[in-house]
Amino acid sequence: MRPMDADEMYMAMALDEARLAEQIGEVPIGAVVVCEGAVVARGHNRRETDADPSAHAEFIAIREAARKLGRWRLSDCTVYVTLEPCPMCAGLMHQARIARCVYGADDPKAGAVGTLYDLSNDARLNHRFEVTRGVLAAECGNILSTFFRGLREQR
């Protein structure tokens, strides 16, 4: 078995966050924000728990990172998230000037950094950010598939 690289290590942390979301009945998506090699924030979905449509994993983690770092420009930060960001979260990454987004599973229904839209590399916008796709994709996709399969079986 080969050793994990840094992207896989941080994605494994995001998967831990996704498991926390699942434990409270949320869609299991997790995120970690890394700045200069250190984890500065973590988040997992809390939309149902908080009755907040913006409580996506990466949204929570990015807001926490900005608070901890005391600045809104996160141009030296990378966001690791288990599912491709939606338009809202990709938009927040743009607004926060995130340097890089690393995600696990593609989102064919709402993916906004390459699948349906590409807010990370739109020449009409004033900021672009790097995207690395498919890190621990099987694990990230599996946790979601298992969760939704369980919901369907409960019906």
PDB file of C-alpha atoms in Angstrom:
ATOM      1  CA  MET A   1       0.000   0.000   0.000  1.00  0.00           C
ATOM      2  CA  ARG A   2       1.458   3.345  -1.013  1.00  0.00           C
ATOM      3  CA  PRO A   3       1.636   6.237   1.469  1.00  0.00           C
ATOM      4  CA  MET A   4      -0.958   9.030   1.255  1.00  0.00           C
ATOM      5  CA  ASP A   5       0.113  12.269  -0.341  1.00  0.00           C
ATOM      6  CA  ALA A   6      -0.873  15.604   1.220  1.00  0.00           C
ATOM      7  CA  ASP A   7      -4.061  15.947  -0.864  1.00  0.00           C
ATOM      8  CA  GLU A   8      -5.202  12.478   0.189  1.00  0.00           C
ATOM      9  CA  MET A   9      -4.376  13.185   3.837  1.00  0.00           C
ATOM     10  CA  TYR A  10      -6.455  16.371   3.897  1.00  0.00           C
ATOM     11  CA  MET A  11      -9.266  14.704   1.938  1.00  0.00           C
ATOM     12  CA  ALA A  12      -9.290  11.930   4.555  1.00  0.00           C
ATOM     13  CA  MET A  13      -9.886  14.673   7.130  1.00  0.00           C
ATOM     14  CA  ALA A  14     -12.737  16.017   5.013  1.00  0.00           C
ATOM     15  CA  LEU A  15     -14.175  12.482   4.937  1.00  0.00           C
ATOM     16  CA  ASP A  16     -14.027  12.447   8.748  1.00  0.00           C
ATOM     17  CA  GLU A  17     -16.117  15.621   8.684  1.00  0.00           C
ATOM     18  CA  ALA A  18     -18.549  13.965   6.268  1.00  0.00           C
ATOM     19  CA  ARG A  19     -18.976  11.110   8.752  1.00  0.00           C
ATOM     20  CA  LEU A  20     -19.805  13.655  11.468  1.00  0.00           C
ATOM     21  CA  ALA A  21     -22.520  15.068   9.211  1.00  0.00           C
ATOM     22  CA  GLU A  22     -23.912  11.582   8.642  1.00  0.00           C
ATOM     23  CA  GLN A  23     -24.013  10.931  12.393  1.00  0.00           C
ATOM     24  CA  ILE A  24     -26.401  13.863  12.844  1.00  0.00           C
ATOM     25  CA  GLY A  25     -28.575  12.896   9.873  1.00  0.00           C
ATOM     26  CA  GLU A  26     -27.091  15.378   7.412  1.00  0.00           C
ATOM     27  CA  VAL A  27     -25.965  14.625   3.859  1.00  0.00           C
ATOM     28  CA  PRO A  28     -22.389  13.413   4.448  1.00  0.00           C
ATOM     29  CA  ILE A  29     -20.224  16.115   2.943  1.00  0.00           C
ATOM     30  CA  GLY A  30     -17.153  17.437   4.710  1.00  0.00           C
ATOM     31  CA  ALA A  31     -14.598  20.151   4.114  1.00  0.00           C
ATOM     32  CA  VAL A  32     -11.221  21.266   5.437  1.00  0.00           C
ATOM     33  CA  VAL A  33      -9.406  24.543   4.771  1.00  0.00           C
ATOM     34  CA  VAL A  34      -5.617  24.390   4.730  1.00  0.00           C
ATOM     35  CA  CYS A  35      -3.401  27.463   4.826  1.00  0.00           C
ATOM     36  CA  GLU A  36       0.371  27.223   4.543  1.00  0.00           C
ATOM     37  CA  GLY A  37       0.309  23.526   5.405  1.00  0.00           C
ATOM     38  CA  ALA A  38      -1.905  23.840   8.491  1.00  0.00           C
ATOM     39  CA  VAL A  39      -5.589  22.986   8.878  1.00  0.00           C
ATOM     40  CA  VAL A  40      -7.270  26.238   9.889  1.00  0.00           C
ATOM     41  CA  ALA A  41     -10.922  25.210   9.652  1.00  0.00           C
ATOM     42  CA  ARG A  42     -13.235  22.253   9.220  1.00  0.00           C
ATOM     43  CA  GLY A  43     -16.906  21.927   8.412  1.00  0.00           C
ATOM     44  CA  HIS A  44     -19.632  19.496   7.540  1.00  0.00           C
ATOM     45  CA  ASN A  45     -23.150  19.891   6.236  1.00  0.00           C
ATOM     46  CA  ARG A  46     -25.561  21.374   8.788  1.00  0.00           C
ATOM     47  CA  ARG A  47     -28.471  22.549   6.636  1.00  0.00           C
ATOM     48  CA  GLU A  48     -31.100  20.503   8.461  1.00  0.00           C
ATOM     49  CA  THR A  49     -29.567  20.996  11.897  1.00  0.00           C
ATOM     50  CA  ASP A  50     -29.270  24.770  11.550  1.00  0.00           C
ATOM     51  CA  ALA A  51     -32.306  25.269   9.257  1.00  0.00           C
ATOM     52  CA  ASP A  52     -29.904  27.232   7.061  1.00  0.00           C
ATOM     53  CA  PRO A  53     -29.710  26.755   3.286  1.00  0.00           C
ATOM     54  CA  SER A  54     -26.156  28.141   3.257  1.00  0.00           C
ATOM     55  CA  ALA A  55     -24.837  25.634   5.840  1.00  0.00           C
ATOM     56  CA  HIS A  56     -22.858  23.603   3.307  1.00  0.00           C
ATOM     57  CA  ALA A  57     -19.616  22.013   4.522  1.00  0.00           C
ATOM     58  CA  GLU A  58     -17.267  24.247   2.547  1.00  0.00           C
ATOM     59  CA  PHE A  59     -19.277  27.402   3.298  1.00  0.00           C
ATOM     60  CA  ILE A  60     -18.980  26.714   7.035  1.00  0.00           C
ATOM     61  CA  ALA A  61     -15.267  25.913   6.767  1.00  0.00           C
ATOM     62  CA  ILE A  62     -14.438  28.984   4.643  1.00  0.00           C
ATOM     63  CA  ARG A  63     -16.283  31.314   7.016  1.00  0.00           C
ATOM     64  CA  GLU A  64     -14.497  29.768   9.994  1.00  0.00           C
ATOM     65  CA  ALA A  65     -11.122  30.102   8.242  1.00  0.00           C
ATOM     66  CA  ALA A  66     -11.754  33.802   7.556  1.00  0.00           C
ATOM     67  CA  ARG A  67     -12.710  34.374  11.197  1.00  0.00           C
ATOM     68  CA  LYS A  68      -9.663  32.498  12.531  1.00  0.00           C
ATOM     69  CA  LEU A  69      -7.260  34.219  10.149  1.00  0.00           C
ATOM     70  CA  GLY A  70      -8.905  37.618  10.633  1.00  0.00           C
ATOM     71  CA  ARG A  71      -9.251  38.327   6.928  1.00  0.00           C
ATOM     72  CA  TRP A  72     -11.621  37.634   4.074  1.00  0.00           C
ATOM     73  CA  ARG A  73      -8.942  37.158   1.407  1.00  0.00           C
ATOM     74  CA  LEU A  74      -7.890  33.530   1.637  1.00  0.00           C
ATOM     75  CA  SER A  75      -5.554  33.633  -1.352  1.00  0.00           C
ATOM     76  CA  ASP A  76      -3.046  31.312   0.342  1.00  0.00           C
ATOM     77  CA  CYS A  77      -5.632  28.668   1.267  1.00  0.00           C
ATOM     78  CA  THR A  78      -6.825  25.402  -0.235  1.00  0.00           C
ATOM     79  CA  VAL A  79     -10.316  24.006   0.333  1.00  0.00           C
ATOM     80  CA  TYR A  80     -10.678  20.213   0.443  1.00  0.00           C
ATOM     81  CA  VAL A  81     -14.253  19.025   0.032  1.00  0.00           C
ATOM     82  CA  THR A  82     -15.697  15.563  -0.506  1.00  0.00           C
ATOM     83  CA  LEU A  83     -18.182  16.633  -3.207  1.00  0.00           C
ATOM     84  CA  GLU A  84     -17.673  19.076  -6.057  1.00  0.00           C
ATOM     85  CA  PRO A  85     -18.824  22.521  -4.902  1.00  0.00           C
ATOM     86  CA  CYS A  86     -22.219  23.864  -5.950  1.00  0.00           C
ATOM     87  CA  PRO A  87     -22.605  27.341  -7.504  1.00  0.00           C
ATOM     88  CA  MET A  88     -23.058  28.985  -4.075  1.00  0.00           C
ATOM     89  CA  CYS A  89     -19.901  27.440  -2.633  1.00  0.00           C
ATOM     90  CA  ALA A  90     -17.840  27.937  -5.782  1.00  0.00           C
ATOM     91  CA  GLY A  91     -19.007  31.553  -5.738  1.00  0.00           C
ATOM     92  CA  LEU A  92     -17.843  31.903  -2.150  1.00  0.00           C
ATOM     93  CA  MET A  93     -14.469  30.438  -3.123  1.00  0.00           C
ATOM     94  CA  HIS A  94     -14.255  33.080  -5.837  1.00  0.00           C
ATOM     95  CA  GLN A  95     -15.223  35.854  -3.426  1.00  0.00           C
ATOM     96  CA  ALA A  96     -12.746  34.629  -0.778  1.00  0.00           C
ATOM     97  CA  ARG A  97      -9.985  34.461  -3.403  1.00  0.00           C
ATOM     98  CA  ILE A  98      -9.277  30.822  -2.567  1.00  0.00           C
ATOM     99  CA  ALA A  99      -6.078  29.618  -4.274  1.00  0.00           C
ATOM    100  CA  ARG A 100      -7.150  26.026  -4.837  1.00  0.00           C
ATOM    101  CA  CYS A 101     -10.070  23.651  -4.448  1.00  0.00           C
ATOM    102  CA  VAL A 102      -9.529  19.905  -4.148  1.00  0.00           C
ATOM    103  CA  TYR A 103     -12.605  17.704  -4.276  1.00  0.00           C
ATOM    104  CA  GLY A 104     -13.441  14.026  -4.247  1.00  0.00           C
ATOM    105  CA  ALA A 105     -16.628  13.103  -6.107  1.00  0.00           C
ATOM    106  CA  ASP A 106     -18.051  14.896  -9.145  1.00  0.00           C
ATOM    107  CA  ASP A 107     -21.535  16.363  -8.735  1.00  0.00           C
ATOM    108  CA  PRO A 108     -23.447  15.857 -11.997  1.00  0.00           C
ATOM    109  CA  LYS A 109     -26.498  17.696 -10.625  1.00  0.00           C
ATOM    110  CA  ALA A 110     -24.915  20.853  -9.202  1.00  0.00           C
ATOM    111  CA  GLY A 111     -21.145  20.805  -9.781  1.00  0.00           C
ATOM    112  CA  ALA A 112     -19.818  24.297 -10.399  1.00  0.00           C
ATOM    113  CA  VAL A 113     -16.066  23.818 -10.797  1.00  0.00           C
ATOM    114  CA  GLY A 114     -16.102  21.835 -14.010  1.00  0.00           C
ATOM    115  CA  THR A 115     -19.090  19.502 -14.254  1.00  0.00           C
ATOM    116  CA  LEU A 116     -22.112  21.731 -14.994  1.00  0.00           C
ATOM    117  CA  TYR A 117     -20.437  25.119 -14.628  1.00  0.00           C
ATOM    118  CA  ASP A 118     -16.884  26.258 -14.098  1.00  0.00           C
ATOM    119  CA  LEU A 119     -16.788  29.242 -11.789  1.00  0.00           C
ATOM    120  CA  SER A 120     -13.158  28.441 -10.992  1.00  0.00           C
ATOM    121  CA  ASN A 121     -11.941  29.361 -14.462  1.00  0.00           C
ATOM    122  CA  ASP A 122     -14.432  31.778 -15.987  1.00  0.00           C
ATOM    123  CA  ALA A 123     -12.569  34.532 -17.846  1.00  0.00           C
ATOM    124  CA  ARG A 124     -15.435  36.943 -17.135  1.00  0.00           C
ATOM    125  CA  LEU A 125     -14.705  36.823 -13.399  1.00  0.00           C
ATOM    126  CA  ASN A 126     -11.910  38.719 -11.682  1.00  0.00           C
ATOM    127  CA  HIS A 127     -10.436  35.711  -9.861  1.00  0.00           C
ATOM    128  CA  ARG A 128      -9.628  32.175 -10.913  1.00  0.00           C
ATOM    129  CA  PHE A 129      -8.603  29.271  -8.721  1.00  0.00           C
ATOM    130  CA  GLU A 130      -6.966  25.944  -9.365  1.00  0.00           C
ATOM    131  CA  VAL A 131      -9.064  22.784  -9.116  1.00  0.00           C
ATOM    132  CA  THR A 132      -7.871  19.246  -8.464  1.00  0.00           C
ATOM    133  CA  ARG A 133     -10.567  16.643  -9.088  1.00  0.00           C
ATOM    134  CA  GLY A 134     -11.072  13.069  -7.975  1.00  0.00           C
ATOM    135  CA  VAL A 135      -8.957  12.825  -4.811  1.00  0.00           C
ATOM    136  CA  LEU A 136     -10.246   9.755  -2.931  1.00  0.00           C
ATOM    137  CA  ALA A 137     -13.190   9.887  -5.341  1.00  0.00           C
ATOM    138  CA  ALA A 138     -14.353   6.325  -4.665  1.00  0.00           C
ATOM    139  CA  GLU A 139     -14.486   6.865  -0.902  1.00  0.00           C
ATOM    140  CA  CYS A 140     -16.180  10.255  -1.271  1.00  0.00           C
ATOM    141  CA  GLY A 141     -18.760   8.889  -3.693  1.00  0.00           C
ATOM    142  CA  ASN A 142     -19.382   5.772  -1.637  1.00  0.00           C
ATOM    143  CA  ILE A 143     -20.302   7.613   1.550  1.00  0.00           C
ATOM    144  CA  LEU A 144     -22.899   9.605  -0.396  1.00  0.00           C
ATOM    145  CA  SER A 145     -24.268   6.581  -2.268  1.00  0.00           C
ATOM    146  CA  THR A 146     -24.596   4.589   0.940  1.00  0.00           C
ATOM    147  CA  PHE A 147     -26.356   7.477   2.697  1.00  0.00           C
ATOM    148  CA  PHE A 148     -28.906   7.995  -0.074  1.00  0.00           C
ATOM    149  CA  ARG A 149     -29.462   4.252  -0.484  1.00  0.00           C
ATOM    150  CA  GLY A 150     -30.317   4.113   3.222  1.00  0.00           C
ATOM    151  CA  LEU A 151     -32.805   6.952   2.833  1.00  0.00           C
ATOM    152  CA  ARG A 152     -34.505   5.217  -0.085  1.00  0.00           C
ATOM    153  CA  GLU A 153     -34.746   1.969   1.897  1.00  0.00           C
ATOM    154  CA  GLN A 154     -36.482   3.799   4.759  1.00  0.00           C
ATOM    155  CA  ARG A 155     -39.312   4.886   2.478  1.00  0.00           C
TER     156      ARG A 155
END
